[in-house]
Structure formats: structure tokens, C-alpha cells
Amino acid sequence: MTEEIEFILDSTEESMNGSIAHLEKEFLNIRAGKASPAMLGSVFVDYYGSATPLSQVSKISVPDARTITLQPFEKNMLQTIEKAIMIANIGFNPMNNGDMIIISVPPLTEDRRRELAKQAKVEAEDAKIGVRNVRKDANTDIKKLEKEGTSEDICKSAEEEVQNLTNTFIKKIDELLAAKEAEIMKV
């Protein structure tokens, strides 16, 4: 195979791996019942005029499966952090005891579990679309090389390789989705 084809295949695999990494990150944001610091990953606090991730202004810990505690590095940040959690609209009601913020994670209802499973399916479908778009771009690049004089056989085998990569990554997405759904539906 030519260098250009190798480059296309490598960049295709790298982009597809990026889709998987993004999906795994999105799955972390879908809570499956037990408390985790990742649940607060989307919360940003106004820290002296700049939006700062919550993890950079407080220590986040999980003492048990239903509780998240936040210990601000600066005591005057308590109200600001509490307000940021409310604004983030992630379904938590923070309690401020004057020293730290305590969040009780409510147990998931059956309807909420189904809703989260649907959300996971949507994220998985977005990842599949991303993988298919990468496949389309790679095939377009291979066709350009064929028009520029690269052998038809080499281009056909490269397209088959791209399709094999696509199939592998789609299967991996399906496996990740099945695992996440099982985690969500487990009471």
C-alpha cells in the first residue's frame, strides 16, 4: 500500500477512536444510580469573574453511594458553588451546612432509568454517525487517490479496510451501549 493510503487508514482509525472516547465521556455524565464525582463534571463556578470547573475550586468526595460532599478551598465560595449547582440543572438539591456542601443523590425511578437508557442510546447513535462520517471522508480521500493514478486494487483493498474498521468500531459502540444500559437498569 502507498504512504497516502496508510496515512488515510491511520487517521481514520484515530478519528474513530476519538468517537469512542467521546462516547465514553458522555456515558460518564449519565448517572446510573450511585453517586460519583463525574456527575458534577458539567458544573462551572464563577471564580473571580471566570468560569472554572467545580473540581478546581473544591474537593469533591463520595462518602457513600447516595452522597456527594464538596469542601471548597475557600470558605467564601460556598454560596457561589451552591448557586452554580442549582443553575447547572442536573437534578440535585445542594445543602450548605456552613462548612461544606452536601448533595443527596436520589434513587432513580423506573421511568427515570428508561429515560437515561434512551439518552444513552441517543449518545451511542451520535457516536455511530461520527464513525460513519469518518468512513465517508476516508472513502472520498481514497477515491481522490484513485483518480490521481493509484492502482484500483490498492484502493479497493483500502476501502475494504476502512469498512472493516467501521464494523469494528460500530460493534464496540454497541457493546458500550449494552454495558451502560445494563448499569442504568440495575436497581
Short mmCIF file of C-alpha atoms in Angstrom, two decimals:
data_model
loop_
_atom_site.label_atom_id
_atom_site.label_comp_id
_atom_site.label_asym_id
_atom_site.label_seq_id
_atom_site.Cartn_x
_atom_site.Cartn_y
_atom_site.Cartn_z
CA MET A 1 0.00 0.00 0.00
CA THR A 2 1.09 3.55 -0.61
CA GLU A 3 2.03 6.03 2.07
CA GLU A 4 -1.07 8.12 1.37
CA ILE A 5 -3.35 5.11 1.89
CA GLU A 6 -1.55 4.21 5.14
CA PHE A 7 -1.99 7.80 6.31
CA ILE A 8 -5.72 7.76 5.46
CA LEU A 9 -6.21 4.46 7.33
CA ASP A 10 -4.26 5.68 10.38
CA SER A 11 -6.14 8.97 10.58
CA THR A 12 -9.45 7.11 10.07
CA GLU A 13 -8.72 4.79 12.99
CA GLU A 14 -7.60 7.73 15.13
CA SER A 15 -10.82 9.65 14.39
CA MET A 16 -12.96 6.60 15.13
CA ASN A 17 -11.11 6.15 18.43
CA GLY A 18 -11.98 9.79 19.13
CA SER A 19 -15.68 8.96 18.64
CA ILE A 20 -15.39 6.10 21.16
CA ALA A 21 -13.56 8.33 23.67
CA HIS A 22 -16.25 10.99 23.31
CA LEU A 23 -18.98 8.39 23.83
CA GLU A 24 -17.30 7.09 26.99
CA LYS A 25 -17.06 10.65 28.31
CA GLU A 26 -20.76 11.25 27.57
CA PHE A 27 -21.66 7.98 29.29
CA LEU A 28 -19.89 9.21 32.44
CA ASN A 29 -22.33 12.13 32.57
CA ILE A 30 -25.32 9.76 32.51
CA ARG A 31 -25.70 8.71 36.10
CA ALA A 32 -26.60 5.14 36.89
CA GLY A 33 -27.89 5.44 40.44
CA LYS A 34 -24.83 5.70 42.60
CA ALA A 35 -23.02 8.91 43.41
CA SER A 36 -19.87 9.81 41.51
CA PRO A 37 -17.74 12.98 41.22
CA ALA A 38 -18.22 12.76 37.42
CA MET A 39 -21.87 13.76 37.95
CA LEU A 40 -20.67 17.29 38.68
CA GLY A 41 -18.30 17.43 35.69
CA SER A 42 -20.54 19.84 33.79
CA VAL A 43 -20.77 22.36 36.66
CA PHE A 44 -18.79 25.58 36.30
CA VAL A 45 -18.41 28.13 39.09
CA ASP A 46 -17.92 31.89 38.72
CA TYR A 47 -14.50 32.15 40.34
CA TYR A 48 -13.42 35.80 40.42
CA GLY A 49 -15.00 36.52 37.05
CA SER A 50 -14.07 33.38 35.13
CA ALA A 51 -15.99 30.15 34.65
CA THR A 52 -13.99 27.50 36.47
CA PRO A 53 -14.71 23.76 36.73
CA LEU A 54 -16.13 22.80 40.13
CA SER A 55 -13.27 20.36 40.72
CA GLN A 56 -10.79 23.27 40.66
CA VAL A 57 -12.47 25.26 43.44
CA SER A 58 -13.43 22.43 45.81
CA LYS A 59 -12.57 18.92 46.90
CA ILE A 60 -15.29 16.54 45.69
CA SER A 61 -15.70 13.29 47.60
CA VAL A 62 -18.21 10.46 47.72
CA PRO A 63 -18.54 9.12 51.29
CA ASP A 64 -21.26 6.61 50.29
CA ALA A 65 -23.33 5.52 47.27
CA ARG A 66 -26.00 8.21 47.82
CA THR A 67 -23.97 11.26 48.93
CA ILE A 68 -21.54 13.71 47.33
CA THR A 69 -19.70 16.22 49.52
CA LEU A 70 -17.91 19.35 48.34
CA GLN A 71 -15.30 21.04 50.51
CA PRO A 72 -14.47 24.45 48.95
CA PHE A 73 -10.83 25.52 49.02
CA GLU A 74 -12.07 28.98 50.03
CA LYS A 75 -14.94 29.20 52.53
CA ASN A 76 -16.42 32.32 50.87
CA MET A 77 -17.15 30.17 47.77
CA LEU A 78 -19.89 28.10 49.50
CA GLN A 79 -22.87 30.14 48.20
CA THR A 80 -21.32 30.54 44.75
CA ILE A 81 -20.81 26.78 44.41
CA GLU A 82 -24.31 26.05 45.71
CA LYS A 83 -25.78 28.51 43.18
CA ALA A 84 -23.71 27.00 40.33
CA ILE A 85 -25.04 23.51 41.09
CA MET A 86 -28.62 24.83 41.03
CA ILE A 87 -28.02 26.70 37.73
CA ALA A 88 -26.45 23.59 36.13
CA ASN A 89 -29.91 21.97 36.34
CA ILE A 90 -28.62 18.43 36.90
CA GLY A 91 -31.41 17.46 39.29
CA PHE A 92 -29.57 17.92 42.59
CA ASN A 93 -30.58 19.97 45.62
CA PRO A 94 -27.37 21.01 47.43
CA MET A 95 -27.41 21.61 51.18
CA ASN A 96 -24.96 24.05 52.72
CA ASN A 97 -24.03 23.36 56.36
CA GLY A 98 -21.72 26.39 56.64
CA ASP A 99 -18.61 24.25 56.24
CA MET A 100 -19.27 22.11 53.16
CA ILE A 101 -21.95 21.35 50.62
CA ILE A 102 -23.74 18.01 50.85
CA ILE A 103 -25.70 16.59 47.92
CA SER A 104 -28.03 13.64 48.43
CA VAL A 105 -28.35 11.65 45.22
CA PRO A 106 -31.95 10.45 44.98
CA PRO A 107 -32.57 6.85 43.90
CA LEU A 108 -33.67 6.50 40.29
CA THR A 109 -37.27 5.66 39.48
CA GLU A 110 -38.11 3.12 36.77
CA ASP A 111 -39.25 5.91 34.42
CA ARG A 112 -36.05 7.87 35.00
CA ARG A 113 -33.99 4.74 34.31
CA ARG A 114 -35.79 4.27 30.98
CA GLU A 115 -35.23 7.93 30.15
CA LEU A 116 -31.50 7.60 30.91
CA ALA A 117 -31.32 4.42 28.79
CA LYS A 118 -32.89 6.37 25.89
CA GLN A 119 -30.35 9.15 26.42
CA ALA A 120 -27.56 6.56 26.29
CA LYS A 121 -28.98 5.20 23.00
CA VAL A 122 -29.01 8.72 21.54
CA GLU A 123 -25.36 9.23 22.54
CA ALA A 124 -24.43 5.85 21.03
CA GLU A 125 -26.25 6.70 17.79
CA ASP A 126 -24.38 10.02 17.62
CA ALA A 127 -21.10 8.12 18.01
CA LYS A 128 -22.13 5.74 15.20
CA ILE A 129 -22.93 8.71 12.97
CA GLY A 130 -19.48 10.12 13.76
CA VAL A 131 -17.83 6.82 12.80
CA ARG A 132 -19.82 6.64 9.55
CA ASN A 133 -18.88 10.22 8.68
CA VAL A 134 -15.21 9.34 9.20
CA ARG A 135 -15.72 6.33 6.88
CA LYS A 136 -17.29 8.56 4.24
CA ASP A 137 -14.40 11.05 4.43
CA ALA A 138 -11.82 8.25 4.18
CA ASN A 139 -13.55 6.71 1.15
CA THR A 140 -13.70 10.13 -0.52
CA ASP A 141 -9.95 10.56 0.05
CA ILE A 142 -9.27 7.07 -1.35
CA LYS A 143 -11.34 7.82 -4.47
CA LYS A 144 -9.33 11.02 -4.99
CA LEU A 145 -6.12 8.97 -4.86
CA GLU A 146 -7.58 6.52 -7.40
CA LYS A 147 -8.32 9.42 -9.79
CA GLU A 148 -4.74 10.65 -9.29
CA GLY A 149 -3.42 7.31 -10.51
CA THR A 150 -3.23 4.95 -7.53
CA SER A 151 -3.97 1.35 -8.53
CA GLU A 152 -7.63 0.33 -8.43
CA ASP A 153 -6.81 -2.87 -6.50
CA ILE A 154 -4.98 -0.95 -3.79
CA CYS A 155 -7.89 1.49 -3.48
CA LYS A 156 -10.45 -1.34 -3.29
CA SER A 157 -8.50 -3.11 -0.52
CA ALA A 158 -8.15 0.22 1.32
CA GLU A 159 -11.92 0.76 1.12
CA GLU A 160 -12.45 -2.76 2.48
CA GLU A 161 -10.06 -1.98 5.33
CA VAL A 162 -12.00 1.22 6.11
CA GLN A 163 -15.24 -0.80 6.16
CA ASN A 164 -13.65 -3.37 8.50
CA LEU A 165 -12.58 -0.55 10.83
CA THR A 166 -16.11 0.87 10.69
CA ASN A 167 -17.65 -2.51 11.54
CA THR A 168 -15.23 -2.98 14.46
CA PHE A 169 -15.99 0.44 15.93
CA ILE A 170 -19.77 0.13 15.46
CA LYS A 171 -19.60 -3.22 17.30
CA LYS A 172 -17.59 -1.59 20.10
CA ILE A 173 -20.20 1.19 20.40
CA ASP A 174 -22.96 -1.42 20.64
CA GLU A 175 -21.02 -3.23 23.40
CA LEU A 176 -20.50 0.01 25.34
CA LEU A 177 -24.21 0.83 24.99
CA ALA A 178 -25.27 -2.63 26.20
CA ALA A 179 -23.00 -2.31 29.24
CA LYS A 180 -24.29 1.19 30.04
CA GLU A 181 -27.93 0.13 29.66
CA ALA A 182 -27.35 -2.82 32.00
CA GLU A 183 -25.72 -0.45 34.52
CA ILE A 184 -28.62 2.01 34.29
CA MET A 185 -31.37 -0.59 34.59
CA LYS A 186 -29.71 -2.42 37.51
CA VAL A 187 -31.52 -1.47 40.72
#
